[in-house]
Short mmCIF file of C-alpha atoms in Angstrom, two decimals:
data_model
loop_
_atom_site.label_atom_id
_atom_site.label_comp_id
_atom_site.label_asym_id
_atom_site.label_seq_id
_atom_site.Cartn_x
_atom_site.Cartn_y
_atom_site.Cartn_z
CA MET A 1 -15.41 16.69 21.33
CA SER A 2 -11.83 16.15 20.18
CA THR A 3 -10.65 12.56 20.01
CA SER A 4 -7.29 11.11 19.06
CA THR A 5 -5.48 7.83 19.15
CA PRO A 6 -1.88 7.23 20.29
CA ARG A 7 0.85 7.85 17.75
CA LEU A 8 2.77 4.92 16.31
CA SER A 9 5.92 4.42 18.38
CA ALA A 10 9.33 3.36 17.05
CA ARG A 11 9.36 0.45 19.51
CA LEU A 12 6.40 -1.01 17.65
CA ALA A 13 7.19 0.23 14.14
CA VAL A 14 10.81 -0.99 13.83
CA PRO A 15 10.26 -4.69 14.64
CA THR A 16 7.09 -4.72 12.51
CA VAL A 17 9.03 -3.43 9.49
CA LEU A 18 11.99 -5.78 10.01
CA LEU A 19 9.90 -8.92 10.44
CA TYR A 20 7.50 -8.06 7.61
CA ALA A 21 10.42 -7.26 5.26
CA ALA A 22 12.04 -10.61 6.08
CA GLY A 23 9.01 -12.34 4.59
CA TYR A 24 9.94 -11.34 1.02
CA PRO A 25 13.35 -13.05 0.75
CA LEU A 26 12.05 -15.95 2.85
CA GLY A 27 8.98 -16.30 0.64
CA THR A 28 11.00 -16.14 -2.58
CA ALA A 29 13.41 -18.81 -1.32
CA THR A 30 10.59 -21.06 -0.10
CA VAL A 31 8.41 -21.03 -3.23
CA ALA A 32 11.54 -21.99 -5.20
CA VAL A 33 11.47 -25.43 -3.51
CA MET A 34 7.78 -25.87 -2.62
CA SER A 35 4.45 -25.17 -4.33
CA PRO A 36 3.12 -21.76 -3.16
CA PHE A 37 -0.24 -22.80 -1.73
CA LEU A 38 1.36 -25.68 0.21
CA VAL A 39 3.78 -23.10 1.67
CA ILE A 40 0.87 -20.95 2.82
CA PHE A 41 -1.14 -23.88 4.21
CA LEU A 42 1.77 -25.18 6.29
CA ARG A 43 2.63 -21.65 7.36
CA PHE A 44 -0.92 -20.93 8.51
CA ALA A 45 -1.35 -24.31 10.24
CA GLY A 46 1.93 -23.98 12.15
CA SER A 47 1.25 -20.36 13.03
CA ALA A 48 -2.26 -21.14 14.30
CA MET A 49 -0.94 -23.78 16.70
CA ILE A 50 1.71 -21.41 18.09
CA LEU A 51 -0.71 -18.49 18.39
CA TRP A 52 -3.39 -20.49 20.21
CA ALA A 53 -0.73 -21.77 22.61
CA ILE A 54 0.25 -18.14 23.30
CA VAL A 55 -3.40 -17.10 23.75
CA ALA A 56 -3.90 -19.98 26.21
CA ALA A 57 -0.73 -19.11 28.13
CA ARG A 58 -1.84 -15.46 28.36
CA ARG A 59 -5.29 -16.62 29.53
CA THR A 60 -6.93 -14.22 27.14
CA ALA A 61 -10.70 -14.08 27.55
CA LEU A 62 -12.62 -15.10 24.44
CA PRO A 63 -14.69 -12.29 22.90
CA SER A 64 -18.33 -12.40 21.82
CA ARG A 65 -19.41 -14.36 18.77
CA ARG A 66 -19.83 -11.11 16.87
CA GLN A 67 -16.24 -10.09 17.64
CA VAL A 68 -14.97 -13.55 16.68
CA LEU A 69 -16.75 -13.22 13.32
CA HIS A 70 -15.25 -9.77 12.72
CA ALA A 71 -11.73 -11.04 13.50
CA MET A 72 -12.17 -13.99 11.16
CA VAL A 73 -13.45 -11.79 8.32
CA ALA A 74 -10.47 -9.46 8.79
CA GLY A 75 -8.16 -12.48 8.82
CA LEU A 76 -9.59 -13.88 5.59
CA MET A 77 -8.65 -10.61 3.89
CA THR A 78 -5.30 -9.82 5.54
CA GLN A 79 -4.12 -13.44 5.67
CA ALA A 80 -5.81 -15.62 3.03
CA VAL A 81 -6.32 -13.05 0.26
CA GLN A 82 -2.99 -11.29 0.82
CA PHE A 83 -0.67 -14.28 1.10
CA LEU A 84 -2.36 -16.65 -1.35
CA GLY A 85 -2.26 -13.91 -3.98
CA LEU A 86 1.28 -12.82 -3.13
CA TYR A 87 2.86 -16.27 -3.11
CA TRP A 88 1.02 -17.37 -6.24
CA GLY A 89 2.43 -14.30 -7.99
CA LEU A 90 5.96 -15.01 -6.69
CA ALA A 91 5.74 -18.57 -8.00
CA HIS A 92 4.57 -17.36 -11.43
CA GLY A 93 7.36 -15.04 -12.41
CA VAL A 94 6.73 -11.90 -10.35
CA SER A 95 9.97 -10.78 -8.71
CA ALA A 96 10.11 -10.06 -4.99
CA GLY A 97 10.94 -6.42 -5.76
CA LEU A 98 7.95 -5.94 -8.04
CA ALA A 99 5.66 -7.75 -5.59
CA SER A 100 6.87 -5.59 -2.70
CA LEU A 101 6.18 -2.47 -4.80
CA VAL A 102 2.54 -3.47 -5.32
CA ILE A 103 2.03 -4.50 -1.68
CA ALA A 104 3.71 -1.31 -0.49
CA LEU A 105 0.98 0.79 -2.14
CA ASN A 106 -1.05 -0.27 0.91
CA PRO A 107 -0.88 3.20 2.57
CA VAL A 108 -2.36 4.92 -0.47
CA ILE A 109 -5.14 2.35 -0.95
CA THR A 110 -5.86 2.30 2.79
CA ALA A 111 -6.20 6.10 2.84
CA ALA A 112 -8.57 5.98 -0.16
CA LEU A 113 -10.68 3.24 1.43
CA MET A 114 -10.93 5.17 4.69
CA VAL A 115 -12.09 8.29 2.86
CA ALA A 116 -14.72 6.25 1.04
CA VAL A 117 -15.86 4.02 3.92
CA THR A 118 -15.31 5.96 7.13
CA ARG A 119 -15.18 9.56 5.84
CA HIS A 120 -11.69 9.91 7.29
CA CYS A 121 -10.25 13.42 6.80
CA GLU A 122 -6.53 13.40 5.94
CA SER A 123 -4.37 16.14 7.44
CA ARG A 124 -1.71 18.02 5.48
CA ARG A 125 1.01 16.25 7.43
CA GLY A 126 -0.65 12.91 6.70
CA MET A 127 -0.80 13.74 2.98
CA PHE A 128 2.90 14.67 3.07
CA ALA A 129 3.65 11.30 4.68
CA LEU A 130 1.74 9.57 1.85
CA VAL A 131 3.75 11.47 -0.78
CA LEU A 132 7.01 10.48 0.93
CA ALA A 133 5.78 6.89 1.18
CA THR A 134 4.98 6.68 -2.54
CA ALA A 135 8.38 8.18 -3.46
CA ALA A 136 10.13 5.74 -1.13
CA VAL A 137 8.40 2.74 -2.70
CA LEU A 138 9.21 3.87 -6.25
CA LEU A 139 12.87 4.52 -5.43
CA ALA A 140 13.30 1.22 -3.63
CA CYS A 141 11.78 -0.83 -6.44
CA ALA A 142 12.70 1.16 -9.57
CA PRO A 143 15.83 -0.90 -10.40
CA ARG A 144 13.94 -4.19 -10.22
CA ILE A 145 11.00 -2.84 -12.20
CA ALA A 146 13.38 -1.70 -14.95
CA ALA A 147 14.96 -5.17 -15.08
CA ASP A 148 11.69 -7.14 -14.84
CA HIS A 149 8.87 -6.27 -17.23
CA GLN A 150 6.79 -9.40 -16.56
CA MET A 151 3.14 -8.56 -16.18
CA GLY A 152 -0.06 -10.50 -16.71
CA ILE A 153 -1.98 -12.71 -14.31
CA GLY A 154 0.88 -12.88 -11.80
CA ILE A 155 0.73 -9.12 -11.25
CA ALA A 156 -3.06 -9.29 -11.05
CA ALA A 157 -2.73 -11.83 -8.21
CA VAL A 158 -0.38 -9.52 -6.31
CA VAL A 159 -2.76 -6.57 -6.82
CA ILE A 160 -5.55 -8.69 -5.31
CA ALA A 161 -3.19 -9.50 -2.42
CA MET A 162 -2.60 -5.80 -1.79
CA LEU A 163 -6.33 -5.03 -1.88
CA GLY A 164 -6.94 -7.80 0.65
CA LEU A 165 -4.30 -6.35 2.98
CA SER A 166 -5.70 -2.82 2.72
CA ALA A 167 -9.36 -3.79 3.06
CA GLY A 168 -8.59 -6.16 5.92
CA GLY A 169 -6.62 -3.49 7.76
CA VAL A 170 -9.47 -0.98 7.47
CA TYR A 171 -12.00 -3.62 8.56
CA GLN A 172 -9.86 -4.62 11.53
CA GLY A 173 -9.32 -0.99 12.49
CA ARG A 174 -13.06 -0.43 12.53
CA PHE A 175 -14.33 -3.59 14.24
CA CYS A 176 -11.49 -5.23 16.18
CA THR A 177 -9.69 -2.46 18.06
CA ASP A 178 -10.96 -3.58 21.46
CA MET A 179 -9.60 -7.12 20.97
CA ASP A 180 -6.22 -8.53 21.97
CA PRO A 181 -3.84 -8.53 18.91
CA TRP A 182 -2.68 -12.09 19.65
CA LEU A 183 -6.30 -13.27 19.61
CA VAL A 184 -7.15 -11.30 16.47
CA THR A 185 -4.21 -12.87 14.63
CA ALA A 186 -5.00 -16.37 15.93
CA LEU A 187 -8.63 -16.12 14.80
CA GLY A 188 -7.67 -14.64 11.44
CA ILE A 189 -5.07 -17.29 10.62
CA THR A 190 -7.40 -20.06 11.81
CA ALA A 191 -10.08 -18.81 9.41
CA ALA A 192 -7.55 -18.61 6.56
CA THR A 193 -6.02 -22.08 7.07
CA PRO A 194 -8.85 -24.16 5.46
CA VAL A 195 -8.86 -21.83 2.43
CA ALA A 196 -5.13 -22.37 1.96
CA GLY A 197 -5.60 -26.12 2.46
CA VAL A 198 -8.19 -26.36 -0.30
CA ALA A 199 -5.99 -24.29 -2.62
CA ALA A 200 -3.00 -26.55 -1.88
CA VAL A 201 -4.96 -29.73 -2.65
CA LEU A 202 -6.46 -28.35 -5.87
CA THR A 203 -3.07 -27.21 -7.23
CA GLY A 204 -1.13 -30.34 -6.28
CA PRO A 205 1.14 -29.94 -3.24
CA GLN A 206 4.79 -30.71 -3.96
CA SER A 207 8.34 -29.93 -2.89
CA SER A 208 11.70 -30.51 -4.52
CA ASP A 209 13.66 -30.24 -1.28
CA TRP A 210 11.67 -31.01 1.89
CA PRO A 211 14.44 -30.42 4.50
CA HIS A 212 15.33 -27.02 3.02
CA ALA A 213 11.66 -26.05 2.58
CA LEU A 214 10.72 -27.01 6.14
CA LEU A 215 13.65 -25.03 7.56
CA LEU A 216 12.60 -21.95 5.61
CA LEU A 217 8.99 -22.50 6.70
CA ALA A 218 10.00 -22.61 10.36
CA CYS A 219 11.78 -19.27 10.00
CA MET A 220 8.81 -17.82 8.14
CA ILE A 221 6.28 -18.98 10.74
CA VAL A 222 8.18 -17.45 13.66
CA ALA A 223 9.31 -14.23 11.95
CA THR A 224 6.55 -13.21 9.60
CA SER A 225 3.40 -15.19 10.33
CA VAL A 226 3.43 -15.04 14.13
CA GLY A 227 5.68 -12.04 14.68
CA ALA A 228 4.99 -9.57 11.88
CA THR A 229 1.24 -10.07 11.54
CA THR A 230 0.68 -9.85 15.29
CA LEU A 231 2.75 -6.69 15.52
CA TYR A 232 0.83 -5.19 12.60
CA SER A 233 -2.42 -6.01 14.39
CA ALA A 234 -1.02 -4.28 17.48
CA ALA A 235 -0.12 -1.23 15.37
CA ILE A 236 -3.68 -1.06 14.00
CA LYS A 237 -5.10 -1.42 17.51
CA ARG A 238 -2.86 1.33 18.85
CA SER A 239 -2.96 3.92 16.07
CA GLY A 240 -5.55 2.88 13.49
CA ALA A 241 -5.29 1.31 10.04
CA ARG A 242 -4.20 4.51 8.28
CA ALA A 243 -1.22 5.20 10.56
CA ALA A 244 -0.14 1.55 10.64
CA SER A 245 -0.23 1.23 6.84
CA ILE A 246 2.53 3.84 6.43
CA LEU A 247 5.01 1.21 7.65
CA PHE A 248 4.84 -0.28 4.16
CA ALA A 249 6.69 2.79 2.88
CA VAL A 250 9.95 1.42 4.27
CA ILE A 251 9.35 -2.35 3.95
CA PRO A 252 10.44 -2.71 0.25
CA ALA A 253 13.78 -0.98 0.90
CA ALA A 254 14.31 -3.00 4.07
CA ALA A 255 13.55 -6.17 2.09
CA SER A 256 16.12 -5.15 -0.52
CA VAL A 257 18.76 -4.73 2.18
CA MET A 258 17.91 -8.17 3.60
CA ALA A 259 18.03 -9.78 0.16
CA TRP A 260 21.45 -8.20 -0.37
CA ALA A 261 22.72 -9.52 2.97
CA ALA A 262 21.14 -13.00 2.83
CA LEU A 263 20.84 -13.83 -0.88
CA GLY A 264 23.65 -11.74 -2.38
CA GLU A 265 21.31 -9.61 -4.48
CA THR A 266 22.55 -6.24 -5.69
CA LEU A 267 21.76 -3.30 -3.41
CA SER A 268 21.28 -0.17 -5.48
CA PRO A 269 21.76 3.41 -4.25
CA LEU A 270 18.08 4.00 -5.06
CA ALA A 271 17.10 1.29 -2.60
CA VAL A 272 19.14 3.03 0.09
CA ALA A 273 17.46 6.34 -0.82
CA GLY A 274 14.09 4.61 -0.62
CA LEU A 275 14.97 3.35 2.84
CA ALA A 276 15.76 6.90 3.97
CA LEU A 277 12.56 8.34 2.44
CA GLY A 278 10.46 5.55 3.90
CA ALA A 279 11.91 6.23 7.34
CA ALA A 280 11.09 9.92 6.83
CA ALA A 281 7.49 9.03 5.92
CA CYS A 282 7.17 6.95 9.09
CA THR A 283 8.66 9.80 11.15
CA VAL A 284 6.20 12.32 9.69
CA GLN A 285 3.31 9.94 10.32
CA ALA A 286 4.51 9.30 13.88
CA SER A 287 4.28 13.03 14.58
CA THR A 288 0.71 13.14 13.27
CA ALA A 289 -2.24 12.24 15.48
CA ALA A 290 -3.90 9.09 14.21
CA SER A 291 -7.30 10.78 14.21
CA ARG A 292 -8.43 14.35 13.82
CA PRO A 293 -11.25 15.89 15.85
CA GLY A 294 -14.52 14.45 14.67
CA HIS A 295 -12.87 12.16 12.10
CA ARG A 296 -12.01 8.80 13.58
CA ASP A 297 -11.36 5.75 11.47
CA GLN A 298 -13.48 3.76 13.91
CA GLN A 299 -17.00 5.03 13.37
CA PRO A 300 -19.90 4.32 15.77
CA ILE A 301 -21.66 1.04 15.06
CA SER A 302 -25.39 0.56 15.53
CA GLY A 303 -25.65 3.70 17.63
CA GLN A 304 -22.82 2.72 20.02
CA SER A 305 -19.44 4.34 20.27
CA LEU A 306 -16.30 2.26 20.22
CA PRO A 307 -13.85 2.79 23.09
CA ALA A 308 -11.38 5.59 22.51
CA THR A 309 -8.60 3.73 24.32
CA ARG A 310 -6.45 1.40 22.21
#
C-alpha cells in the first residue's frame, strides 16, 4: 500500500530557516562575552521555563513514559550534543561560517543515516535536492573557509555537534512523530539542561559583560531555542527527518546575510549564490513526497505501525 507524508510547506520552512540562521551571529556575539557552556545552560534553562508555560497554556496531554523517554533521548542529541559542541567550537577559534558549513552537512548525514537505519530509499528528485544542498553550502561558506584555516579539536567539536543534530532528527522522526512539537522540544531541552549545567560548572562560568550577554541570551532564547527548535520539530513531525534536514542547505547563506546586516561582515557574491541554490534545493525537496511507497522513515516498532498522519 502506498504511503506518503505531507510535503514541507513554505509557511513552515521560511521561519524555521530565518530563526535558525539568526542563531549563528547571536551565538558568535554571545560567546565573545560569556563562557560557552554557561551560555548554553542559561539558554536551556530559560527556554525550558517558557516552553513548559506554553505547554501548560495549550493544555497538552502528557504522553506515555515510553514517549517521554524517546523525546528526552532525541533532545539530548539535538539539543545537548549539538549546541554544546557548536558553542565550544565557536569559543575555540572556529568561525561562524566554518561552523555553519559543518552543521549544514546535516541533510547528507541524515540521508545516510536513514539509508543505514531505516532502509529509506532516496528518489532521483531527492538526490538532486541533496546535490543542490551541498553546492549551496560550499558556495555560501567558501570565502570564510579560504580565510580561516583553523582546524583541530574545535572542528572536531562542531562535527560531533552536527552528528548529534542528524542522529537526533532521525531518532525523533522515527519515535516522536505522534507527539506535539512544543512538548517534544520542552522535554528535549529539559533533559539537556542538567548536562549543560554540569559542563558550565566544570569549565568555570564567567562573563566579561553581563548586561550585554543577558540581552543577547534573551534574543537567543526567544528566536532560536524556543522558536527555531520547535519549528524544526514541527517540520520533522510533518514531513520526516529527511525532508526537514534540507532546510540546512539555505541556513548558512541566510546566516551570512544576517551577519552582514547586523555585524557588518562582508557579504560575498558566493554567499548570495549559495542562498539562491539553497532555496532551489528546498523547492525541489518541497515538490518531492517525504516518503516513497513502502519506504517510510518511520518504520513499524515492535510489530505496530506508527500513524500515517503527521
